[in-house]
PDB file of C-alpha atoms in Angstrom:
ATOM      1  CA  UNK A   1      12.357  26.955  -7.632  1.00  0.00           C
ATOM      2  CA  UNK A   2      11.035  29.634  -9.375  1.00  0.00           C
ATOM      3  CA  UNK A   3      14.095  29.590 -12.031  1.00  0.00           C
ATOM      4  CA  UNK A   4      12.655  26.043 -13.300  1.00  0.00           C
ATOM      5  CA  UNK A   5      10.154  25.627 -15.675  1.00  0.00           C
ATOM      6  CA  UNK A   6       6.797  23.637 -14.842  1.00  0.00           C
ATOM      7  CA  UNK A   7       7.494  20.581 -16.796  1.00  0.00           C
ATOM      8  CA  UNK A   8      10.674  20.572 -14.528  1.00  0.00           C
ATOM      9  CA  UNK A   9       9.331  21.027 -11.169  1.00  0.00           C
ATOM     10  CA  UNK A  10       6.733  18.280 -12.535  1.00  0.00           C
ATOM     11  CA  UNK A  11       9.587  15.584 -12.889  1.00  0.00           C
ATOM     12  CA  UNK A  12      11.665  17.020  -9.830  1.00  0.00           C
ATOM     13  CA  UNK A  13       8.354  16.474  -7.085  1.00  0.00           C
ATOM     14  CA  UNK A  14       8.019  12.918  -9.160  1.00  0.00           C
ATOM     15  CA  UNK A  15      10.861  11.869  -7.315  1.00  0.00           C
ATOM     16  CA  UNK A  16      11.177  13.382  -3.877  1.00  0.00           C
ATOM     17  CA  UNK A  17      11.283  11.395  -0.702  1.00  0.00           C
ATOM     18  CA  UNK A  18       7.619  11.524   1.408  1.00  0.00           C
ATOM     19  CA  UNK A  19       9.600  13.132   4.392  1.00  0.00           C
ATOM     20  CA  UNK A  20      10.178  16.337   2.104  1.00  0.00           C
ATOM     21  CA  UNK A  21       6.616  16.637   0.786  1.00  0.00           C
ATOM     22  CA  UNK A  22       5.863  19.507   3.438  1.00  0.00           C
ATOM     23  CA  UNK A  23       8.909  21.369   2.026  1.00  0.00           C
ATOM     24  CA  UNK A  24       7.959  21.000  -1.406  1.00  0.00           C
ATOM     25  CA  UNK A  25       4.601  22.083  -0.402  1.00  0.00           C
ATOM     26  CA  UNK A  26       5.429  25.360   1.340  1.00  0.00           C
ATOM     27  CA  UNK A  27       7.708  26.011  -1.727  1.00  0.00           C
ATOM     28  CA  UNK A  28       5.340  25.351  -4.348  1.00  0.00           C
ATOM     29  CA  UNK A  29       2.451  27.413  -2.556  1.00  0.00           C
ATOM     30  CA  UNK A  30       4.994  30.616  -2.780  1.00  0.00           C
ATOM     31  CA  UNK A  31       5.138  30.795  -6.364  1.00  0.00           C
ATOM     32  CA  UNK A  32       3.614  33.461  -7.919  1.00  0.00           C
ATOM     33  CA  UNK A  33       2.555  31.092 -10.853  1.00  0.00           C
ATOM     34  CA  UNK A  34      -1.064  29.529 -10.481  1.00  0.00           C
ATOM     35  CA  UNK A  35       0.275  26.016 -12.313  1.00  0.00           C
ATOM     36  CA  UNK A  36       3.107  26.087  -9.712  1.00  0.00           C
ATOM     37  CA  UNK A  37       0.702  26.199  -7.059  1.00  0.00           C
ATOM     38  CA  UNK A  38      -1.815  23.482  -8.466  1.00  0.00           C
ATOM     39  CA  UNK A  39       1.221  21.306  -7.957  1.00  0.00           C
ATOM     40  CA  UNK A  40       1.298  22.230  -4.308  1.00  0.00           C
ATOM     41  CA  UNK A  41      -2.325  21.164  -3.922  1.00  0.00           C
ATOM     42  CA  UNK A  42      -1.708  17.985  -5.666  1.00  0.00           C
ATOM     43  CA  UNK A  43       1.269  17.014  -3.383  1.00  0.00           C
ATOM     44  CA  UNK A  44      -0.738  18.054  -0.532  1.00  0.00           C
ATOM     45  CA  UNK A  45      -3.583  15.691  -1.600  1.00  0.00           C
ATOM     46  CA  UNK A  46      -0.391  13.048  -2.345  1.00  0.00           C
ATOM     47  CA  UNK A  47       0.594  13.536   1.132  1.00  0.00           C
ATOM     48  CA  UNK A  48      -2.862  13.356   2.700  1.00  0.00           C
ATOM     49  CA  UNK A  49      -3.967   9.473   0.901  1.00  0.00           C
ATOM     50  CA  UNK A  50      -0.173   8.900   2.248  1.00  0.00           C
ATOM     51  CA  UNK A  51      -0.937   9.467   5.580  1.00  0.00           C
ATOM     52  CA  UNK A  52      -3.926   7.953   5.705  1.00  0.00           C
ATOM     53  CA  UNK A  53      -2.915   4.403   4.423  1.00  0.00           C
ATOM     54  CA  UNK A  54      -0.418   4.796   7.023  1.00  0.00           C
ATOM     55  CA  UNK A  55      -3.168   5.431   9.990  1.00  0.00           C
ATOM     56  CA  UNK A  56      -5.312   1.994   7.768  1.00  0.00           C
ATOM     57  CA  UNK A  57      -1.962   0.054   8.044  1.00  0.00           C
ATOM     58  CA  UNK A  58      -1.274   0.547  11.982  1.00  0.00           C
ATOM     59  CA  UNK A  59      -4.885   0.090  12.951  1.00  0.00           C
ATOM     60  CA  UNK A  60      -4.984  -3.186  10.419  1.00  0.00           C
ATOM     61  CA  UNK A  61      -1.997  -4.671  12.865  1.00  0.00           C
ATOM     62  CA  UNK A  62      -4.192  -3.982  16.081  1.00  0.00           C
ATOM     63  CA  UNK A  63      -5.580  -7.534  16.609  1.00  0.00           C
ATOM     64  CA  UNK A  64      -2.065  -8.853  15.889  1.00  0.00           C
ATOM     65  CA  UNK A  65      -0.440  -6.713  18.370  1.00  0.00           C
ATOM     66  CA  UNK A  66      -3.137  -7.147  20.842  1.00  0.00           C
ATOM     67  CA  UNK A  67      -2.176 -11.022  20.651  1.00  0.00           C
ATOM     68  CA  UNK A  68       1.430 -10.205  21.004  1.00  0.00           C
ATOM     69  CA  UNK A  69       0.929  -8.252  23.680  1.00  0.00           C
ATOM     70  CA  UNK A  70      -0.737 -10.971  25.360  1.00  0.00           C
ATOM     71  CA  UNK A  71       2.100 -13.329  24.910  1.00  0.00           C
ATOM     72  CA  UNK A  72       1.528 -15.156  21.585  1.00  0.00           C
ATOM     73  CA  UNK A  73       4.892 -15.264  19.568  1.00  0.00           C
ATOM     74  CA  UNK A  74       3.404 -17.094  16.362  1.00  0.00           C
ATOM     75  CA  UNK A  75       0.378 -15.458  15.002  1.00  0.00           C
ATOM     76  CA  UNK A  76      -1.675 -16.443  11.573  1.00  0.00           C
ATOM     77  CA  UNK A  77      -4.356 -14.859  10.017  1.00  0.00           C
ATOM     78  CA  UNK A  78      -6.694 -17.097   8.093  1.00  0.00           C
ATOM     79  CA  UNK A  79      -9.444 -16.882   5.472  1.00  0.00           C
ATOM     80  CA  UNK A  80     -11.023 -18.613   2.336  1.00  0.00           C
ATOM     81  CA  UNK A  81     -12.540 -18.696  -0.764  1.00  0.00           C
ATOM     82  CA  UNK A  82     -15.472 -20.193  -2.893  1.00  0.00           C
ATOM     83  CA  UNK A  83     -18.113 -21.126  -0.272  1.00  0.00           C
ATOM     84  CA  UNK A  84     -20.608 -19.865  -1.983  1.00  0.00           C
ATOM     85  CA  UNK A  85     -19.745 -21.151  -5.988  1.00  0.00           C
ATOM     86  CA  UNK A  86     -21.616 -23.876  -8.007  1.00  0.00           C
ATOM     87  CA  UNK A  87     -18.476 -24.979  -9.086  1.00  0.00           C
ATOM     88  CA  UNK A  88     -14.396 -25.776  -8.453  1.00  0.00           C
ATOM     89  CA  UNK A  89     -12.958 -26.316  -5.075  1.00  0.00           C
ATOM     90  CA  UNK A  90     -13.177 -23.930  -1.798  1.00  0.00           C
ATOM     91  CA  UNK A  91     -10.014 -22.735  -0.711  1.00  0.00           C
ATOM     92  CA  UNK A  92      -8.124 -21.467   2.444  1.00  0.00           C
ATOM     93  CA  UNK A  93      -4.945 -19.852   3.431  1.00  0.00           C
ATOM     94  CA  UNK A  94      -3.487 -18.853   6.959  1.00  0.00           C
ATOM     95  CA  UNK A  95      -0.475 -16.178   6.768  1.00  0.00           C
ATOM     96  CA  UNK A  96       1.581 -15.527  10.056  1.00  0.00           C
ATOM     97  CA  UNK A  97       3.347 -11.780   9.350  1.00  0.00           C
ATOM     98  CA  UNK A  98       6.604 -10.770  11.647  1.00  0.00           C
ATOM     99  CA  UNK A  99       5.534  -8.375  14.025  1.00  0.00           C
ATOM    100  CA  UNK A 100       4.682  -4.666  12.424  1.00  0.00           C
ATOM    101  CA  UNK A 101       4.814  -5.793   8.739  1.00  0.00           C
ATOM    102  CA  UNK A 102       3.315  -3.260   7.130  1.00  0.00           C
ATOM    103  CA  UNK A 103       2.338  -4.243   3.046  1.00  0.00           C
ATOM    104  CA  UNK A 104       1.125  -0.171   1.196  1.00  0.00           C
ATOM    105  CA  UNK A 105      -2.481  -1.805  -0.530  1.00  0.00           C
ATOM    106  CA  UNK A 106      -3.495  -4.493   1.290  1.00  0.00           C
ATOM    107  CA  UNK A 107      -7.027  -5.160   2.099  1.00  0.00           C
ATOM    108  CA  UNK A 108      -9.992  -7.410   1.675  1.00  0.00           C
ATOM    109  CA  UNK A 109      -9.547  -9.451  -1.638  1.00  0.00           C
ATOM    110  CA  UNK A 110     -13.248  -8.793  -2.439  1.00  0.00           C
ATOM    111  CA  UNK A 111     -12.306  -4.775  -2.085  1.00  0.00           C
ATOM    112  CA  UNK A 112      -9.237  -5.185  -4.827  1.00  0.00           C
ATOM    113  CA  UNK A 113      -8.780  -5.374  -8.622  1.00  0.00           C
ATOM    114  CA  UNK A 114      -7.753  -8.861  -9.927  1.00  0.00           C
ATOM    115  CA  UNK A 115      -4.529  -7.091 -11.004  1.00  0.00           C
ATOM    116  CA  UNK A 116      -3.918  -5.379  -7.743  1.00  0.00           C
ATOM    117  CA  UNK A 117      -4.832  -9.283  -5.802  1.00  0.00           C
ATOM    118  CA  UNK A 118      -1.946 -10.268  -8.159  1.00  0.00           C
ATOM    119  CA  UNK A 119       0.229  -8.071  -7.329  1.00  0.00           C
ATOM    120  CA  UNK A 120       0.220  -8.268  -3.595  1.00  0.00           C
ATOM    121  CA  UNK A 121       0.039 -11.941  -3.769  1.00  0.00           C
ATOM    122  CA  UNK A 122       3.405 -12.222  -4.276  1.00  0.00           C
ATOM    123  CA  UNK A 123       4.562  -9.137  -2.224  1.00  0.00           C
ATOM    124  CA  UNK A 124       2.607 -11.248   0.668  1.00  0.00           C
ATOM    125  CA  UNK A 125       4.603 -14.541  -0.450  1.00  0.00           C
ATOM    126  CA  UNK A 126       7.719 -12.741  -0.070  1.00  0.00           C
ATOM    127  CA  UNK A 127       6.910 -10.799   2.921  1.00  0.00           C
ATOM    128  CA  UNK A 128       5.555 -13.888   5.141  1.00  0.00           C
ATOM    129  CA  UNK A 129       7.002 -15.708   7.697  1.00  0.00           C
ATOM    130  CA  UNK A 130       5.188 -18.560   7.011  1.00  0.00           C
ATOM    131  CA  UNK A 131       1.827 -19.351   4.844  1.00  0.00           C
ATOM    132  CA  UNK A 132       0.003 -21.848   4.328  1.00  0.00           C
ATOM    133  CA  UNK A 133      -2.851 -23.422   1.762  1.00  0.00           C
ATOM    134  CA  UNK A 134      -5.545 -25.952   1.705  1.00  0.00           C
ATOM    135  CA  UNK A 135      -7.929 -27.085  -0.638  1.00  0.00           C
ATOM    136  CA  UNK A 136     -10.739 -29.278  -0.410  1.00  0.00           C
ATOM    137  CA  UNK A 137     -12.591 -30.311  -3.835  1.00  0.00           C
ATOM    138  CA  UNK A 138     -16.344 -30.408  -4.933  1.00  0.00           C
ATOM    139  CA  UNK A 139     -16.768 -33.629  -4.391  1.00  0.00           C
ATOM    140  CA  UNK A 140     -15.428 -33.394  -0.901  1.00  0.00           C
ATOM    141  CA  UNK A 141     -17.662 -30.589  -0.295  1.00  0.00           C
ATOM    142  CA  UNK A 142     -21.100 -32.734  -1.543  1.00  0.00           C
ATOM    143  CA  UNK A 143     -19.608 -35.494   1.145  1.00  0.00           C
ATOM    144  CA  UNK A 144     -19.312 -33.474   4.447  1.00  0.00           C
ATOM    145  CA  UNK A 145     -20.975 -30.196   3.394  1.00  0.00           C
ATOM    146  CA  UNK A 146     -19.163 -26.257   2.220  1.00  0.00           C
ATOM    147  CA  UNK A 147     -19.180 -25.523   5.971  1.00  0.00           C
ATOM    148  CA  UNK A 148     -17.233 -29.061   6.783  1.00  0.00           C
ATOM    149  CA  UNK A 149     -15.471 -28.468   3.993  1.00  0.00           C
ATOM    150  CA  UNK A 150     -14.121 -24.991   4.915  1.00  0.00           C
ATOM    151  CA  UNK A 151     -13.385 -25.942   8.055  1.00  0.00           C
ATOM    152  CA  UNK A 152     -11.252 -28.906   6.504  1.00  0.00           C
ATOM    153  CA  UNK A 153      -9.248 -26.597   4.158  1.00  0.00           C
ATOM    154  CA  UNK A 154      -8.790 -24.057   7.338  1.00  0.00           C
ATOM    155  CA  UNK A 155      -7.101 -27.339   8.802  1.00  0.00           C
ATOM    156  CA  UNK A 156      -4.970 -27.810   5.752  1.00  0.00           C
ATOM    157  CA  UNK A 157      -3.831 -24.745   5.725  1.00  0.00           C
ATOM    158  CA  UNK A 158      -2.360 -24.444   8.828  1.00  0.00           C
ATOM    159  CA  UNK A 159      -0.971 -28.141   8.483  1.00  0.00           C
ATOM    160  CA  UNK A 160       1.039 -26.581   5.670  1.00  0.00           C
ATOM    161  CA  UNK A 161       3.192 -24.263   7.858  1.00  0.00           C
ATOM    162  CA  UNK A 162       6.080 -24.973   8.706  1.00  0.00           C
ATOM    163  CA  UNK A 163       5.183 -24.296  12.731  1.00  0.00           C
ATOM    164  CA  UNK A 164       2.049 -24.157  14.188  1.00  0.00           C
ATOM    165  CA  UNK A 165       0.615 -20.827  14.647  1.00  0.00           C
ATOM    166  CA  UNK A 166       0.009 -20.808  18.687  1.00  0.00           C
ATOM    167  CA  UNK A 167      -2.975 -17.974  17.850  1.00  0.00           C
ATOM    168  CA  UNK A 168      -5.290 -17.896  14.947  1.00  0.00           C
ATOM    169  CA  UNK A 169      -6.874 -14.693  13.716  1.00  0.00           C
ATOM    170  CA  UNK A 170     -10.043 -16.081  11.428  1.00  0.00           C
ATOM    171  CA  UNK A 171     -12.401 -14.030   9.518  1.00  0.00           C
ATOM    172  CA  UNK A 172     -16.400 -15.018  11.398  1.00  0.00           C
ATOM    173  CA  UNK A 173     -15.425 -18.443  12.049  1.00  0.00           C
ATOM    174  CA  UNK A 174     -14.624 -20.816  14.841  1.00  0.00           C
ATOM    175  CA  UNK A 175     -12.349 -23.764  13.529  1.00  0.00           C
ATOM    176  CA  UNK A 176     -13.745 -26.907  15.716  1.00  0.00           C
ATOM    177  CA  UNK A 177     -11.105 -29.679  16.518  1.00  0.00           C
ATOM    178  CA  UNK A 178      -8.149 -27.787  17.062  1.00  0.00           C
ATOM    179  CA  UNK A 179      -5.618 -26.952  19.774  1.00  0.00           C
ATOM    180  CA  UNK A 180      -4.651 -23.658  19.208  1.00  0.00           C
ATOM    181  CA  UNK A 181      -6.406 -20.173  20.609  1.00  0.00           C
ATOM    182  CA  UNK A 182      -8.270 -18.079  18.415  1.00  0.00           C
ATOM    183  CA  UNK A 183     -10.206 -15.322  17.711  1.00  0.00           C
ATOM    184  CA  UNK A 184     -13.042 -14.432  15.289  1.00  0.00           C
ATOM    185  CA  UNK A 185     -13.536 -11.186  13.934  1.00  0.00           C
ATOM    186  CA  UNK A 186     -16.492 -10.313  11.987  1.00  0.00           C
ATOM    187  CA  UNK A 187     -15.054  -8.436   8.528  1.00  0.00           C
ATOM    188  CA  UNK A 188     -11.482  -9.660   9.574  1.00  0.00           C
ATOM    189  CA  UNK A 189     -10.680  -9.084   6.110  1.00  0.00           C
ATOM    190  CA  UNK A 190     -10.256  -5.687   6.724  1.00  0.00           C
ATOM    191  CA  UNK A 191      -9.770  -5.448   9.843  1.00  0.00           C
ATOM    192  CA  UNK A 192      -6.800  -7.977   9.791  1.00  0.00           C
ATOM    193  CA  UNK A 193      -3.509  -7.311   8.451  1.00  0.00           C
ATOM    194  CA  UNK A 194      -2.737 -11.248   7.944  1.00  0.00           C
ATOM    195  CA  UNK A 195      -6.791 -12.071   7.588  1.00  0.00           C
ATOM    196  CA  UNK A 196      -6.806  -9.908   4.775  1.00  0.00           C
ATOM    197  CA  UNK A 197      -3.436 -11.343   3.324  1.00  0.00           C
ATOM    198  CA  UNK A 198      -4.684 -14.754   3.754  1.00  0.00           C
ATOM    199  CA  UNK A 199      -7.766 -13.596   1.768  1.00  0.00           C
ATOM    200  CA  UNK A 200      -5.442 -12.538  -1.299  1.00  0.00           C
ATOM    201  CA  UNK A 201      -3.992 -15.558  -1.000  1.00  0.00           C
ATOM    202  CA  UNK A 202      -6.717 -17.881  -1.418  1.00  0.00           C
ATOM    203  CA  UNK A 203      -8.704 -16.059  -3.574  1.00  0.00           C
ATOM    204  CA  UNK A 204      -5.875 -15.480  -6.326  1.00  0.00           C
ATOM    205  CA  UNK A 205      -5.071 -19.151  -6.179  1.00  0.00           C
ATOM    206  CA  UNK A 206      -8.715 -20.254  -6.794  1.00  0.00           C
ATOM    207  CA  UNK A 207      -8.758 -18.134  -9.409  1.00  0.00           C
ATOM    208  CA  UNK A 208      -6.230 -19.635 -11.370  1.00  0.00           C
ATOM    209  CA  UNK A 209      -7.729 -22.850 -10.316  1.00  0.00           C
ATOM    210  CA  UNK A 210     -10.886 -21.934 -12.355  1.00  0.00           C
ATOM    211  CA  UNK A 211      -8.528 -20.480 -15.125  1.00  0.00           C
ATOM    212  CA  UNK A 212      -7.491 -23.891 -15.604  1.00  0.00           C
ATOM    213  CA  UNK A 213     -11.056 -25.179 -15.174  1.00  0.00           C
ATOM    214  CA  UNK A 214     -12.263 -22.574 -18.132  1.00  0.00           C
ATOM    215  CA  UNK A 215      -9.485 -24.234 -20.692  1.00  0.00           C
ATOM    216  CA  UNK A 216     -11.246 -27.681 -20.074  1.00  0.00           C
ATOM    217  CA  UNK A 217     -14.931 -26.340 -20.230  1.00  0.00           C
ATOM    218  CA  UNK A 218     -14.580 -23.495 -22.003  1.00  0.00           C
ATOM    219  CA  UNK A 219     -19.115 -23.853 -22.792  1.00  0.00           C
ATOM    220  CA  UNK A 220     -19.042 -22.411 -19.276  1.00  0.00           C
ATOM    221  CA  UNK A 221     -17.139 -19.161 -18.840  1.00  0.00           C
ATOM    222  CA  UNK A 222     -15.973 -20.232 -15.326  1.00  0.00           C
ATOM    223  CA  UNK A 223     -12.897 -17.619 -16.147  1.00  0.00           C
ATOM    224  CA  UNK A 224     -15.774 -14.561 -15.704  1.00  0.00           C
ATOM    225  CA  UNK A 225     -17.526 -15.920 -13.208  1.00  0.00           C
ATOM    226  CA  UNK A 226     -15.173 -17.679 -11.088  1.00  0.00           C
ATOM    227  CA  UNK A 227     -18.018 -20.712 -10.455  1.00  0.00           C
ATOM    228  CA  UNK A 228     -20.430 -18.976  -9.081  1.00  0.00           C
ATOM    229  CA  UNK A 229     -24.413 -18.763 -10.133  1.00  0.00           C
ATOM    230  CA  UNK A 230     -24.557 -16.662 -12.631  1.00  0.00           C
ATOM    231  CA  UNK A 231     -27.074 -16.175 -14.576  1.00  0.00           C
ATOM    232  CA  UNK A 232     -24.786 -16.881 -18.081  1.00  0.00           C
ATOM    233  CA  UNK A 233     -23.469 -20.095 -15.660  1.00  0.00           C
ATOM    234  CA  UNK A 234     -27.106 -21.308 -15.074  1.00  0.00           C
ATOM    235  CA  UNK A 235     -27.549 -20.821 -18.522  1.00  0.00           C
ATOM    236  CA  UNK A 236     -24.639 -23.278 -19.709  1.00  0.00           C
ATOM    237  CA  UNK A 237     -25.876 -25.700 -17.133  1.00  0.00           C
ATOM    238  CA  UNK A 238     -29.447 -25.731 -18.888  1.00  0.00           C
ATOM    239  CA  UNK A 239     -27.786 -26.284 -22.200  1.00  0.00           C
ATOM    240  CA  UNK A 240     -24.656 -28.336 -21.379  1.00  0.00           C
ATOM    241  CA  UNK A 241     -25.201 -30.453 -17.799  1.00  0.00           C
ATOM    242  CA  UNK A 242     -22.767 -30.353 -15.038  1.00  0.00           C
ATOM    243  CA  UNK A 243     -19.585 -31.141 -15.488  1.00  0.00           C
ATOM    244  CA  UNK A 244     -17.014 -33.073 -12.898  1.00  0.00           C
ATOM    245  CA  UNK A 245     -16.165 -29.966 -11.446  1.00  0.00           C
ATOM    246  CA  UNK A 246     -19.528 -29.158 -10.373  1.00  0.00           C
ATOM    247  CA  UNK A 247     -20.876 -29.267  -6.558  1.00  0.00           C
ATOM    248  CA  UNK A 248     -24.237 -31.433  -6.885  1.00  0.00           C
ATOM    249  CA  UNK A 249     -25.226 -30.489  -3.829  1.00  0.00           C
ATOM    250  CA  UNK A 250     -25.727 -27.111  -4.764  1.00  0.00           C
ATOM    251  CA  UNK A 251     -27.635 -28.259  -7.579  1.00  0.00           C
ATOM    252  CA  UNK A 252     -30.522 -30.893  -6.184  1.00  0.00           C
ATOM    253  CA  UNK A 253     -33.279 -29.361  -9.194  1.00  0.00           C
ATOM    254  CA  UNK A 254     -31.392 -31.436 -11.369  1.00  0.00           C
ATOM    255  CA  UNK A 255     -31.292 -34.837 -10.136  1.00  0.00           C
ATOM    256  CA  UNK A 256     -34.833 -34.831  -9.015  1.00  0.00           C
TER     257      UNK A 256
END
């Protein structure tokens, strides 16, 4: 090691396999050059965020090994998107993972870039047994209500799958009028390895729902601020009115 240059020890430790970090390590730490050992302390840091996604990613599968471990053979994780918005649809997704999937990155959608939601979206599409997604529009939501209307997409969601999850993980919720056991876990977003992928999920597809929204009202900027109340969204709706897309039951000052 100490024949090679830095640059080249730079490239070589690039490429290495994780399960000959400590090796590196221990070599790079004997080197009587200071940049050599830098690199040691870098790898060691490598290896240290390495192992600790791993401990995140086993104790992210606990709920869904606690359900296998009491039986359940078919287990979905569910969440959704845009309760809160003055605008576009809210959205829900259930995923059902084989047993010990493990995806490096995954987490609550509202803890991720847009480009890193992106990304694992399809990682998550590829890696899934099964998923599932349901939509319910504003004007369903002014009929029956966002929490009716949640609970409706929830319900097309799962009637998506291909087989019926026979356990539902769901992130603080309760989904009334159906047969299948469930649990609710507060933050299951992150505490879920399927919660949070259903989370992605439905979040990256309502996004480019209000994409498409933003090319037919662009006056609005709903590709910033996703539908929600903003204060440059409150602002269009002073100067524009609502548009089709908007919930009017989120919005009773203006049809006083």
């Amino acid at each position: 090691m100490d024949k090679k240059s830095v640059k080249e020890i730079k490239e070589e430790i690039e490429n290495i396999e994780v399960n000959r970090y400590m090796e590196y390590i221990d070599f790079l730490r004997s080197d009587e050059r200071k940049s050599v050992q830098n690199l040691a302390l870098k790898l060691a840091k490598r290896l240290d965020k390495i192992r600790a996604e791993d401990d995140r990613l086993e104790k992210i599968n606990s709920y869904e090994n606690e359900g296998y471990s009491k039986g359940y053979l078919f287990i979905g994780g569910i969440d959704e998107a845009g309760r809160g918005p003055l605008a576009g649809p809210v959205v829900a997704s259930v995923v059902v993972f084989e047993e010990d999937t493990k995806i490096v990155g995954i987490d609550d959608s509202k803890k991720l870039s847009e480009q890193k939601r992106e990304e694992l979206f399809d990682i998550i599409k590829d890696k899934a047994q099964d998923y599932g997604i349901g939509i319910v529009d504003n004007e369903e939501i002014d009929e029956i209500n966002i929490l009716n209307a949640t609970y409706q997409a929830m319900k097309k969601a799962i009637n998506c799958l291909k087989k019926t999850p026979d356990y539902l993980l769901v992130d603080a919720a309760h989904i009334p009028g159906i047969n299948i056991d469930q649990n609710s876990i507060i933050k299951g977003d992150s505490k879920s390895i399927s919660i949070a992928a259903a989370s992605i999920i439905a979040k990256v597809t309502r996004d480019n729902i209000m994409y498409q929204y933003d090319r037919m009202y662009p006056e609005f900027g709903f590709k910033s601020h996703k539908g929600y109340g903003t204060k440059e969204h409150y602002e269009a709706i002073d100067e524009h009115g609502i548009t089709p897309i908007h919930r009017k039951s989120f919005l009773k000052k203006y049809f006083k």
